[in-house]
Amino acid sequence: MNPKQFLQIGGVILLLLAVIGFLKPDIGGEFLTFWPWENWAHLGLGVVAIVVSPLAIGELKKWIVVLVGLIALAFGVLGFMVSGTPSPNFYGIVNLDNPIDNVLHLVVGVWALFAAFKK
């Protein structure tokens, strides 16, 4: 998988997560809950990913995917660090302590970094 494919597939997944989050924010019970700001972030990032994916911007596309990977890894690690603190535990905006959400952010981060350096 290369950066373009990551942006296309990841963008669609983010849009689906945003829609699910808006319609059924507590779909995973205590293990996976979508907060409004998280839904807006998923929606915005999904749209940007889909719009950027076909553009002929060369190396910039790779570094966008690297940035996405690093941000996803940061949210995954932060989620485990703030686990157990009162919600919303991330600057009063969103709750990052759901274990499934944290693991998913880590998986996306690794996936993005892997895809960023593929041709």
N, CA, C and O atoms as a printed pandas DataFrame, in Angstrom:
     atom_number atom_name residue_name chain_id  residue_number  x_coord  y_coord  z_coord
0              1         N          MET        A               1    0.846   -1.178    0.000
1              2        CA          MET        A               1    0.000    0.000    0.000
2              3         C          MET        A               1    0.890    1.238    0.000
3              4         O          MET        A               1    1.851    1.322    0.764
4              5         N          ASN        A               2    0.566    2.184   -0.849
5              6        CA          ASN        A               2    1.339    3.417   -0.941
6              7         C          ASN        A               2    0.550    4.578   -0.319
7              8         O          ASN        A               2   -0.598    4.389    0.083
8              9         N          PRO        A               3    1.152    5.783   -0.232
9             10        CA          PRO        A               3    0.453    6.907    0.390
10            11         C          PRO        A               3   -0.899    7.227   -0.253
11            12         O          PRO        A               3   -1.862    7.530    0.451
12            13         N          LYS        A               4   -0.974    7.159   -1.584
13            14        CA          LYS        A               4   -2.246    7.453   -2.255
14            15         C          LYS        A               4   -3.324    6.468   -1.818
15            16         O          LYS        A               4   -4.443    6.873   -1.501
16            17         N          GLN        A               5   -2.997    5.189   -1.797
17            18        CA          GLN        A               5   -3.973    4.175   -1.390
18            19         C          GLN        A               5   -4.357    4.338    0.078
19            20         O          GLN        A               5   -5.521    4.170    0.441
20            21         N          PHE        A               6   -3.377    4.665    0.920
21            22        CA          PHE        A               6   -3.683    4.898    2.332
22            23         C          PHE        A               6   -4.686    6.035    2.474
23            24         O          PHE        A               6   -5.653    5.926    3.227
24            25         N          LEU        A               7   -4.454    7.128    1.748
25            26        CA          LEU        A               7   -5.357    8.277    1.837
26            27         C          LEU        A               7   -6.751    7.930    1.317
27            28         O          LEU        A               7   -7.749    8.356    1.898
28            29         N          GLN        A               8   -6.828    7.167    0.240
29            30        CA          GLN        A               8   -8.137    6.784   -0.302
30            31         C          GLN        A               8   -8.894    5.881    0.670
31            32         O          GLN        A               8  -10.039    6.164    1.023
32            33         N          ILE        A               9   -8.259    4.802    1.098
33            34        CA          ILE        A               9   -8.924    3.843    1.985
34            35         C          ILE        A               9   -9.148    4.456    3.363
35            36         O          ILE        A               9  -10.232    4.345    3.934
36            37         N          GLY        A              10   -8.110    5.104    3.890
37            38        CA          GLY        A              10   -8.237    5.745    5.198
38            39         C          GLY        A              10   -9.285    6.839    5.200
39            40         O          GLY        A              10  -10.012    7.002    6.180
40            41         N          GLY        A              11   -9.373    7.597    4.104
41            42        CA          GLY        A              11  -10.382    8.652    4.008
42            43         C          GLY        A              11  -11.790    8.107    4.069
43            44         O          GLY        A              11  -12.646    8.661    4.759
44            45         N          VAL        A              12  -12.036    7.029    3.355
45            46        CA          VAL        A              12  -13.368    6.400    3.381
46            47         C          VAL        A              12  -13.672    5.869    4.780
47            48         O          VAL        A              12  -14.782    6.040    5.283
48            49         N          ILE        A              13  -12.690    5.226    5.405
49            50        CA          ILE        A              13  -12.894    4.701    6.763
50            51         C          ILE        A              13  -13.205    5.835    7.732
51            52         O          ILE        A              13  -14.098    5.708    8.571
52            53         N          LEU        A              14  -12.478    6.940    7.624
53            54        CA          LEU        A              14  -12.733    8.080    8.504
54            55         C          LEU        A              14  -14.128    8.657    8.295
55            56         O          LEU        A              14  -14.804    9.014    9.260
56            57         N          LEU        A              15  -14.560    8.748    7.043
57            58        CA          LEU        A              15  -15.917    9.242    6.781
58            59         C          LEU        A              15  -16.962    8.313    7.389
59            60         O          LEU        A              15  -17.942    8.774    7.974
60            61         N          LEU        A              16  -16.755    7.010    7.253
61            62        CA          LEU        A              16  -17.684    6.046    7.853
62            63         C          LEU        A              16  -17.701    6.173    9.374
63            64         O          LEU        A              16  -18.767    6.130    9.988
64            65         N          LEU        A              17  -16.530    6.328    9.980
65            66        CA          LEU        A              17  -16.473    6.505   11.433
66            67         C          LEU        A              17  -17.197    7.772   11.866
67            68         O          LEU        A              17  -17.878    7.783   12.892
68            69         N          ALA        A              18  -17.053    8.836   11.089
69            70        CA          ALA        A              18  -17.742   10.085   11.414
70            71         C          ALA        A              18  -19.250    9.896   11.369
71            72         O          ALA        A              18  -19.959   10.322   12.280
72            73         N          VAL        A              19  -19.739    9.264   10.321
73            74        CA          VAL        A              19  -21.186    9.033   10.195
74            75         C          VAL        A              19  -21.687    8.160   11.341
75            76         O          VAL        A              19  -22.703    8.470   11.963
76            77         N          ILE        A              20  -20.974    7.068   11.622
77            78        CA          ILE        A              20  -21.365    6.195   12.734
78            79         C          ILE        A              20  -21.342    6.978   14.040
79            80         O          ILE        A              20  -22.253    6.854   14.859
80            81         N          GLY        A              21  -20.311    7.777   14.234
81            82        CA          GLY        A              21  -20.194    8.559   15.458
82            83         C          GLY        A              21  -21.312    9.565   15.632
83            84         O          GLY        A              21  -21.792    9.771   16.747
84            85         N          PHE        A              22  -21.733   10.195   14.548
85            86        CA          PHE        A              22  -22.835   11.151   14.644
86            87         C          PHE        A              22  -24.164   10.442   14.904
87            88         O          PHE        A              22  -24.995   10.934   15.668
88            89         N          LEU        A              23  -24.363    9.287   14.267
89            90        CA          LEU        A              23  -25.639    8.575   14.389
90            91         C          LEU        A              23  -25.737    7.716   15.645
91            92         O          LEU        A              23  -26.809    7.620   16.242
92            93         N          LYS        A              24  -24.651    7.100   16.050
93            94        CA          LYS        A              24  -24.669    6.172   17.189
94            95         C          LYS        A              24  -23.367    6.331   17.975
95            96         O          LYS        A              24  -22.498    5.462   17.902
96            97         N          PRO        A              25  -23.219    7.427   18.725
97            98        CA          PRO        A              25  -21.947    7.714   19.386
98            99         C          PRO        A              25  -21.500    6.676   20.413
99           100         O          PRO        A              25  -20.304    6.551   20.677
100          101         N          ASP        A              26  -22.422    5.943   20.984
101          102        CA          ASP        A              26  -22.060    4.951   22.004
102          103         C          ASP        A              26  -22.135    3.528   21.461
103          104         O          ASP        A              26  -22.482    2.601   22.193
104          105         N          ILE        A              27  -21.816    3.352   20.201
105          106        CA          ILE        A              27  -21.968    2.064   19.525
106          107         C          ILE        A              27  -21.198    0.940   20.214
107          108         O          ILE        A              27  -21.637   -0.210   20.184
108          109         N          GLY        A              28  -20.075    1.244   20.826
109          110        CA          GLY        A              28  -19.263    0.207   21.461
110          111         C          GLY        A              28  -19.362    0.191   22.970
111          112         O          GLY        A              28  -18.510   -0.385   23.648
112          113         N          GLY        A              29  -20.400    0.824   23.503
113          114        CA          GLY        A              29  -20.547    0.863   24.955
114          115         C          GLY        A              29  -19.384    1.590   25.601
115          116         O          GLY        A              29  -18.919    2.608   25.089
116          117         N          GLU        A              30  -18.918    1.071   26.717
117          118        CA          GLU        A              30  -17.828    1.728   27.436
118          119         C          GLU        A              30  -16.475    1.543   26.746
119          120         O          GLU        A              30  -15.506    2.222   27.087
120          121         N          PHE        A              31  -16.408    0.632   25.785
121          122        CA          PHE        A              31  -15.134    0.350   25.129
122          123         C          PHE        A              31  -14.873    1.205   23.897
123          124         O          PHE        A              31  -13.721    1.369   23.495
124          125         N          LEU        A              32  -15.915    1.746   23.296
125          126        CA          LEU        A              32  -15.738    2.569   22.096
126          127         C          LEU        A              32  -16.888    3.560   22.000
127          128         O          LEU        A              32  -18.016    3.202   21.660
128          129         N          THR        A              33  -16.577    4.812   22.308
129          130        CA          THR        A              33  -17.566    5.880   22.267
130          131         C          THR        A              33  -17.004    7.009   21.411
131          132         O          THR        A              33  -15.829    7.359   21.520
132          133         N          PHE        A              34  -17.849    7.571   20.567
133          134        CA          PHE        A              34  -17.432    8.680   19.708
134          135         C          PHE        A              34  -17.941    9.990   20.294
135          136         O          PHE        A              34  -19.136   10.145   20.542
136          137         N          TRP        A              35  -17.041   10.917   20.508
137          138        CA          TRP        A              35  -17.388   12.242   21.010
138          139         C          TRP        A              35  -17.604   13.175   19.818
139          140         O          TRP        A              35  -17.025   12.955   18.754
140          141         N          PRO        A              36  -18.439   14.229   19.984
141          142        CA          PRO        A              36  -18.721   15.129   18.851
142          143         C          PRO        A              36  -17.467   15.696   18.183
143          144         O          PRO        A              36  -17.375   15.699   16.956
144          145         N          TRP        A              37  -16.502   16.176   18.970
145          146        CA          TRP        A              37  -15.295   16.739   18.361
146          147         C          TRP        A              37  -14.501   15.686   17.608
147          148         O          TRP        A              37  -13.874   15.974   16.589
148          149         N          GLU        A              38  -14.534   14.459   18.122
149          150        CA          GLU        A              38  -13.856   13.350   17.445
150          151         C          GLU        A              38  -14.526   13.073   16.099
151          152         O          GLU        A              38  -13.849   12.800   15.107
152          153         N          ASN        A              39  -15.858   13.145   16.070
153          154        CA          ASN        A              39  -16.591   12.937   14.818
154          155         C          ASN        A              39  -16.247   14.010   13.794
155          156         O          ASN        A              39  -16.050   13.712   12.616
156          157         N          TRP        A              40  -16.177   15.256   14.247
157          158        CA          TRP        A              40  -15.827   16.344   13.334
158          159         C          TRP        A              40  -14.397   16.180   12.824
159          160         O          TRP        A              40  -14.120   16.449   11.655
160          161         N          ALA        A              41  -13.493   15.741   13.694
161          162        CA          ALA        A              41  -12.107   15.500   13.267
162          163         C          ALA        A              41  -12.056   14.381   12.231
163          164         O          ALA        A              41  -11.368   14.504   11.218
164          165         N          HIS        A              42  -12.783   13.288   12.480
165          166        CA          HIS        A              42  -12.819   12.182   11.513
166          167         C          HIS        A              42  -13.395   12.651   10.178
167          168         O          HIS        A              42  -12.876   12.303    9.118
168          169         N          LEU        A              43  -14.461   13.435   10.233
169          170        CA          LEU        A              43  -15.084   13.940    9.008
170          171         C          LEU        A              43  -14.113   14.828    8.230
171          172         O          LEU        A              43  -13.919   14.636    7.030
172          173         N          GLY        A              44  -13.511   15.790    8.907
173          174        CA          GLY        A              44  -12.584   16.705    8.241
174          175         C          GLY        A              44  -11.365   15.999    7.669
175          176         O          GLY        A              44  -10.966   16.255    6.533
176          177         N          LEU        A              45  -10.775   15.109    8.461
177          178        CA          LEU        A              45   -9.603   14.372    7.982
178          179         C          LEU        A              45   -9.954   13.442    6.830
179          180         O          LEU        A              45   -9.165   13.274    5.900
180          181         N          GLY        A              46  -11.139   12.837    6.890
181          182        CA          GLY        A              46  -11.576   11.955    5.807
182          183         C          GLY        A              46  -11.748   12.706    4.500
183          184         O          GLY        A              46  -11.323   12.236    3.444
184          185         N          VAL        A              47  -12.371   13.874    4.574
185          186        CA          VAL        A              47  -12.567   14.693    3.371
186          187         C          VAL        A              47  -11.214   15.132    2.810
187          188         O          VAL        A              47  -10.980   15.032    1.606
188          189         N          VAL        A              48  -10.330   15.615    3.675
189          190        CA          VAL        A              48   -9.003   16.052    3.221
190          191         C          VAL        A              48   -8.250   14.886    2.583
191          192         O          VAL        A              48   -7.633   15.052    1.530
192          193         N          ALA        A              49   -8.294   13.714    3.206
193          194        CA          ALA        A              49   -7.585   12.548    2.662
194          195         C          ALA        A              49   -8.086   12.193    1.270
195          196         O          ALA        A              49   -7.291   11.920    0.371
196          197         N          ILE        A              50   -9.396   12.197    1.091
197          198        CA          ILE        A              50   -9.969   11.836   -0.209
198          199         C          ILE        A              50   -9.647   12.901   -1.262
199          200         O          ILE        A              50   -9.377   12.570   -2.417
200          201         N          VAL        A              51   -9.676   14.164   -0.870
201          202        CA          VAL        A              51   -9.371   15.245   -1.806
202          203         C          VAL        A              51   -7.889   15.233   -2.193
203          204         O          VAL        A              51   -7.558   15.456   -3.358
204          205         N          VAL        A              52   -7.005   14.979   -1.246
205          206        CA          VAL        A              52   -5.562   15.011   -1.495
206          207         C          VAL        A              52   -5.091   13.783   -2.272
207          208         O          VAL        A              52   -4.137   13.872   -3.044
208          209         N          SER        A              53   -5.746   12.644   -2.076
209          210        CA          SER        A              53   -5.244   11.375   -2.635
210          211         C          SER        A              53   -4.975   11.394   -4.148
211          212         O          SER        A              53   -3.954   10.845   -4.563
212          213         N          PRO        A              54   -5.820   11.988   -4.992
213          214        CA          PRO        A              54   -5.519   11.942   -6.428
214          215         C          PRO        A              54   -4.574   13.048   -6.912
215          216         O          PRO        A              54   -4.151   13.028   -8.068
216          217         N          LEU        A              55   -4.243   13.995   -6.060
217          218        CA          LEU        A              55   -3.410   15.116   -6.487
218          219         C          LEU        A              55   -1.982   14.669   -6.777
219          220         O          LEU        A              55   -1.443   13.791   -6.103
220          221         N          ALA        A              56   -1.387   15.281   -7.778
221          222        CA          ALA        A              56   -0.004   14.974   -8.155
222          223         C          ALA        A              56    0.937   15.889   -7.376
223          224         O          ALA        A              56    1.518   16.820   -7.934
224          225         N          ILE        A              57    1.078   15.613   -6.083
225          226        CA          ILE        A              57    1.912   16.470   -5.234
226          227         C          ILE        A              57    3.153   15.737   -4.728
227          228         O          ILE        A              57    3.833   16.211   -3.818
228          229         N          GLY        A              58    3.441   14.590   -5.320
229          230        CA          GLY        A              58    4.679   13.857   -5.070
230          231         C          GLY        A              58    4.985   13.583   -3.614
231          232         O          GLY        A              58    4.201   12.964   -2.894
232          233         N          GLU        A              59    6.159   14.067   -3.197
233          234        CA          GLU        A              59    6.661   13.803   -1.844
234          235         C          GLU        A              59    5.756   14.377   -0.762
235          236         O          GLU        A              59    5.720   13.849    0.349
236          237         N          LEU        A              60    5.030   15.441   -1.062
237          238        CA          LEU        A              60    4.161   16.050   -0.054
238          239         C          LEU        A              60    3.115   15.059    0.439
239          240         O          LEU        A              60    2.788   15.038    1.626
240          241         N          LYS        A              61    2.594   14.245   -0.460
241          242        CA          LYS        A              61    1.597   13.242   -0.086
242          243         C          LYS        A              61    2.183   12.272    0.938
243          244         O          LYS        A              61    1.520   11.905    1.909
244          245         N          LYS        A              62    3.421   11.867    0.713
245          246        CA          LYS        A              62    4.097   10.956    1.645
246          247         C          LYS        A              62    4.196   11.594    3.025
247          248         O          LYS        A              62    3.931   10.935    4.031
248          249         N          TRP        A              63    4.573   12.859    3.085
249          250        CA          TRP        A              63    4.761   13.518    4.378
250          251         C          TRP        A              63    3.438   13.824    5.063
251          252         O          TRP        A              63    3.386   13.909    6.290
252          253         N          ILE        A              64    2.380   13.989    4.301
253          254        CA          ILE        A              64    1.044   14.114    4.900
254          255         C          ILE        A              64    0.690   12.810    5.607
255          256         O          ILE        A              64    0.165   12.829    6.720
256          257         N          VAL        A              65    0.973   11.684    4.967
257          258        CA          VAL        A              65    0.685   10.375    5.565
258          259         C          VAL        A              65    1.566   10.144    6.794
259          260         O          VAL        A              65    1.101    9.581    7.785
260          261         N          VAL        A              66    2.826   10.570    6.744
261          262        CA          VAL        A              66    3.697   10.468    7.923
262          263         C          VAL        A              66    3.105   11.274    9.076
263          264         O          VAL        A              66    3.062   10.797   10.209
264          265         N          LEU        A              67    2.652   12.486    8.793
265          266        CA          LEU        A              67    2.046   13.330    9.823
266          267         C          LEU        A              67    0.810   12.663   10.419
267          268         O          LEU        A              67    0.634   12.658   11.637
268          269         N          VAL        A              68   -0.040   12.104    9.571
269          270        CA          VAL        A              68   -1.225   11.385   10.051
270          271         C          VAL        A              68   -0.798   10.235   10.963
271          272         O          VAL        A              68   -1.394   10.023   12.019
272          273         N          GLY        A              69    0.226    9.500   10.556
273          274        CA          GLY        A              69    0.712    8.384   11.362
274          275         C          GLY        A              69    1.209    8.826   12.722
275          276         O          GLY        A              69    0.890    8.204   13.735
276          277         N          LEU        A              70    1.986    9.892   12.754
277          278        CA          LEU        A              70    2.517   10.386   14.023
278          279         C          LEU        A              70    1.408   10.904   14.933
279          280         O          LEU        A              70    1.443   10.686   16.144
280          281         N          ILE        A              71    0.432   11.583   14.356
281          282        CA          ILE        A              71   -0.694   12.082   15.151
282          283         C          ILE        A              71   -1.509   10.917   15.706
283          284         O          ILE        A              71   -1.902   10.934   16.872
284          285         N          ALA        A              72   -1.764    9.912   14.881
285          286        CA          ALA        A              72   -2.520    8.744   15.344
286          287         C          ALA        A              72   -1.777    8.036   16.471
287          288         O          ALA        A              72   -2.389    7.646   17.465
288          289         N          LEU        A              73   -0.462    7.867   16.324
289          290        CA          LEU        A              73    0.331    7.241   17.389
290          291         C          LEU        A              73    0.273    8.068   18.671
291          292         O          LEU        A              73    0.163    7.518   19.767
292          293         N          ALA        A              74    0.346    9.388   18.529
293          294        CA          ALA        A              74    0.284   10.260   19.705
294          295         C          ALA        A              74   -1.051   10.108   20.429
295          296         O          ALA        A              74   -1.085   10.009   21.655
296          297         N          PHE        A              75   -2.149   10.091   19.676
297          298        CA          PHE        A              75   -3.461    9.930   20.308
298          299         C          PHE        A              75   -3.593    8.561   20.967
299          300         O          PHE        A              75   -4.197    8.444   22.033
300          301         N          GLY        A              76   -3.034    7.531   20.346
301          302        CA          GLY        A              76   -3.073    6.203   20.943
302          303         C          GLY        A              76   -2.322    6.153   22.261
303          304         O          GLY        A              76   -2.831    5.623   23.249
304          305         N          VAL        A              77   -1.117    6.700   22.281
305          306        CA          VAL        A              77   -0.311    6.710   23.505
306          307         C          VAL        A              77   -0.959    7.597   24.566
307          308         O          VAL        A              77   -1.062    7.202   25.727
308          309         N          LEU        A              78   -1.396    8.796   24.170
309          310        CA          LEU        A              78   -2.059    9.695   25.121
310          311         C          LEU        A              78   -3.300    9.050   25.728
311          312         O          LEU        A              78   -3.587    9.233   26.911
312          313         N          GLY        A              79   -4.027    8.300   24.918
313          314        CA          GLY        A              79   -5.223    7.631   25.420
314          315         C          GLY        A              79   -4.920    6.691   26.563
315          316         O          GLY        A              79   -5.657    6.644   27.548
316          317         N          PHE        A              80   -3.838    5.943   26.438
317          318        CA          PHE        A              80   -3.460    5.041   27.531
318          319         C          PHE        A              80   -2.933    5.824   28.733
319          320         O          PHE        A              80   -3.098    5.392   29.874
320          321         N          MET        A              81   -2.302    6.970   28.485
321          322        CA          MET        A              81   -1.753    7.772   29.584
322          323         C          MET        A              81   -2.849    8.421   30.422
323          324         O          MET        A              81   -2.698    8.547   31.637
324          325         N          VAL        A              82   -3.944    8.833   29.796
325          326        CA          VAL        A              82   -5.010    9.524   30.535
326          327         C          VAL        A              82   -6.128    8.580   30.962
327          328         O          VAL        A              82   -7.119    9.015   31.548
328          329         N          SER        A              83   -5.977    7.309   30.677
329          330        CA          SER        A              83   -6.994    6.332   31.044
330          331         C          SER        A              83   -7.261    6.388   32.545
331          332         O          SER        A              83   -6.336    6.390   33.357
332          333         N          GLY        A              84   -8.528    6.433   32.890
333          334        CA          GLY        A              84   -8.920    6.470   34.292
334          335         C          GLY        A              84   -9.112    7.863   34.853
335          336         O          GLY        A              84   -9.563    8.008   35.989
336          337         N          THR        A              85   -8.782    8.893   34.085
337          338        CA          THR        A              85   -9.016   10.255   34.557
338          339         C          THR        A              85  -10.416   10.684   34.134
339          340         O          THR        A              85  -10.965   10.154   33.168
340          341         N          PRO        A              86  -11.001   11.650   34.861
341          342        CA          PRO        A              86  -12.380   12.059   34.542
342          343         C          PRO        A              86  -12.511   12.565   33.108
343          344         O          PRO        A              86  -11.599   13.195   32.573
344          345         N          SER        A              87  -13.639   12.284   32.505
345          346        CA          SER        A              87  -13.869   12.717   31.125
346          347         C          SER        A              87  -14.545   14.081   31.107
347          348         O          SER        A              87  -15.240   14.435   32.060
348          349         N          PRO        A              88  -14.358   14.837   30.059
349          350        CA          PRO        A              88  -13.448   14.607   28.949
350          351         C          PRO        A              88  -12.010   14.879   29.381
351          352         O          PRO        A              88  -11.716   15.924   29.961
352          353         N          ASN        A              89  -11.125   13.942   29.097
353          354        CA          ASN        A              89   -9.774   13.996   29.649
354          355         C          ASN        A              89   -8.713   14.535   28.691
355          356         O          ASN        A              89   -7.528   14.511   29.022
356          357         N          PHE        A              90   -9.100   15.009   27.540
357          358        CA          PHE        A              90   -8.141   15.604   26.608
358          359         C          PHE        A              90   -8.525   17.053   26.380
359          360         O          PHE        A              90   -9.337   17.360   25.507
360          361         N          TYR        A              91   -7.940   17.940   27.165
361          362        CA          TYR        A              91   -8.196   19.382   27.094
362          363         C          TYR        A              91   -9.677   19.735   27.212
363          364         O          TYR        A              91  -10.117   20.755   26.682
364          365         N          GLY        A              92  -10.441   18.898   27.899
365          366        CA          GLY        A              92  -11.854   19.168   28.103
366          367         C          GLY        A              92  -12.701   19.042   26.853
367          368         O          GLY        A              92  -13.852   19.478   26.837
368          369         N          ILE        A              93  -12.144   18.448   25.798
369          370        CA          ILE        A              93  -12.847   18.357   24.521
370          371         C          ILE        A              93  -13.369   16.959   24.257
371          372         O          ILE        A              93  -14.518   16.785   23.852
372          373         N          VAL        A              94  -12.532   15.968   24.484
373          374        CA          VAL        A              94  -12.857   14.597   24.098
374          375         C          VAL        A              94  -12.270   13.646   25.135
375          376         O          VAL        A              94  -11.337   13.999   25.857
376          377         N          ASN        A              95  -12.814   12.458   25.201
377          378        CA          ASN        A              95  -12.331   11.444   26.124
378          379         C          ASN        A              95  -11.480   10.435   25.360
379          380         O          ASN        A              95  -11.926    9.874   24.360
380          381         N          LEU        A              96  -10.258   10.205   25.829
381          382        CA          LEU        A              96   -9.343    9.321   25.112
382          383         C          LEU        A              96   -9.056    8.019   25.847
383          384         O          LEU        A              96   -8.041    7.381   25.567
384          385         N          ASP        A              97   -9.898    7.605   26.763
385          386        CA          ASP        A              97   -9.522    6.440   27.563
386          387         C          ASP        A              97  -10.150    5.122   27.119
387          388         O          ASP        A              97   -9.987    4.112   27.804
388          389         N          ASN        A              98  -10.853    5.103   26.007
389          390        CA          ASN        A              98  -11.450    3.847   25.544
390          391         C          ASN        A              98  -10.364    2.949   24.959
391          392         O          ASN        A              98   -9.682    3.349   24.016
392          393         N          PRO        A              99  -10.192    1.742   25.502
393          394        CA          PRO        A              99   -9.085    0.888   25.062
394          395         C          PRO        A              99   -9.120    0.528   23.578
395          396         O          PRO        A              99   -8.074    0.509   22.928
396          397         N          ILE        A             100  -10.284    0.246   23.038
397          398        CA          ILE        A             100  -10.367   -0.103   21.616
398          399         C          ILE        A             100   -9.950    1.093   20.761
399          400         O          ILE        A             100   -9.216    0.938   19.785
400          401         N          ASP        A             101  -10.413    2.270   21.128
401          402        CA          ASP        A             101  -10.065    3.494   20.404
402          403         C          ASP        A             101   -8.552    3.720   20.432
403          404         O          ASP        A             101   -7.954    4.078   19.417
404          405         N          ASN        A             102   -7.947    3.510   21.585
405          406        CA          ASN        A             102   -6.496    3.704   21.711
406          407         C          ASN        A             102   -5.729    2.724   20.835
407          408         O          ASN        A             102   -4.790    3.112   20.141
408          409         N          VAL        A             103   -6.121    1.468   20.864
409          410        CA          VAL        A             103   -5.454    0.455   20.042
410          411         C          VAL        A             103   -5.645    0.772   18.562
411          412         O          VAL        A             103   -4.708    0.644   17.774
412          413         N          LEU        A             104   -6.856    1.186   18.180
413          414        CA          LEU        A             104   -7.108    1.530   16.777
414          415         C          LEU        A             104   -6.230    2.695   16.324
415          416         O          LEU        A             104   -5.712    2.683   15.207
416          417         N          HIS        A             105   -6.061    3.701   17.184
417          418        CA          HIS        A             105   -5.179    4.812   16.828
418          419         C          HIS        A             105   -3.742    4.323   16.632
419          420         O          HIS        A             105   -3.056    4.772   15.714
420          421         N          LEU        A             106   -3.286    3.413   17.484
421          422        CA          LEU        A             106   -1.933    2.870   17.328
422          423         C          LEU        A             106   -1.800    2.080   16.026
423          424         O          LEU        A             106   -0.796    2.196   15.324
424          425         N          VAL        A             107   -2.811    1.281   15.710
425          426        CA          VAL        A             107   -2.793    0.488   14.468
426          427         C          VAL        A             107   -2.765    1.415   13.251
427          428         O          VAL        A             107   -1.998    1.191   12.314
428          429         N          VAL        A             108   -3.598    2.452   13.269
429          430        CA          VAL        A             108   -3.627    3.402   12.148
430          431         C          VAL        A             108   -2.276    4.108   12.024
431          432         O          VAL        A             108   -1.790    4.325   10.914
432          433         N          GLY        A             109   -1.674    4.465   13.147
433          434        CA          GLY        A             109   -0.372    5.118   13.112
434          435         C          GLY        A             109    0.694    4.256   12.461
435          436         O          GLY        A             109    1.456    4.735   11.621
436          437         N          VAL        A             110    0.750    2.993   12.842
437          438        CA          VAL        A             110    1.724    2.065   12.251
438          439         C          VAL        A             110    1.414    1.850   10.776
439          440         O          VAL        A             110    2.319    1.844    9.941
440          441         N          TRP        A             111    0.124    1.673   10.453
441          442        CA          TRP        A             111   -0.306    1.480    9.062
442          443         C          TRP        A             111    0.117    2.676    8.207
443          444         O          TRP        A             111    0.643    2.504    7.108
444          445         N          ALA        A             112   -0.117    3.888    8.719
445          446        CA          ALA        A             112    0.230    5.096    7.964
446          447         C          ALA        A             112    1.733    5.186    7.727
447          448         O          ALA        A             112    2.168    5.483    6.614
448          449         N          LEU        A             113    2.519    4.934    8.754
449          450        CA          LEU        A             113    3.972    5.022    8.588
450          451         C          LEU        A             113    4.484    3.955    7.629
451          452         O          LEU        A             113    5.407    4.208    6.856
452          453         N          PHE        A             114    3.897    2.777    7.672
453          454        CA          PHE        A             114    4.253    1.721    6.723
454          455         C          PHE        A             114    3.920    2.164    5.294
455          456         O          PHE        A             114    4.744    2.030    4.390
456          457         N          ALA        A             115    2.704    2.691    5.097
457          458        CA          ALA        A             115    2.257    3.101    3.760
458          459         C          ALA        A             115    3.042    4.300    3.235
459          460         O          ALA        A             115    3.269    4.415    2.031
460          461         N          ALA        A             116    3.453    5.184    4.125
461          462        CA          ALA        A             116    4.140    6.408    3.703
462          463         C          ALA        A             116    5.425    6.127    2.933
463          464         O          ALA        A             116    5.805    6.896    2.051
464          465         N          PHE        A             117    6.084    5.041    3.261
465          466        CA          PHE        A             117    7.378    4.770    2.649
466          467         C          PHE        A             117    7.332    3.666    1.605
467          468         O          PHE        A             117    8.367    3.119    1.222
468          469         N          LYS        A             118    6.125    3.340    1.145
469          470        CA          LYS        A             118    5.957    2.390    0.043
470          471         C          LYS        A             118    5.750    3.165   -1.248
471          472         O          LYS        A             118    5.225    4.279   -1.235
472          473         N          LYS        A             119    6.156    2.582   -2.342
473          474        CA          LYS        A             119    6.005    3.233   -3.654
474          475         C          LYS        A             119    4.642    2.962   -4.242
475          476         O          LYS        A             119    4.339    3.430   -5.339
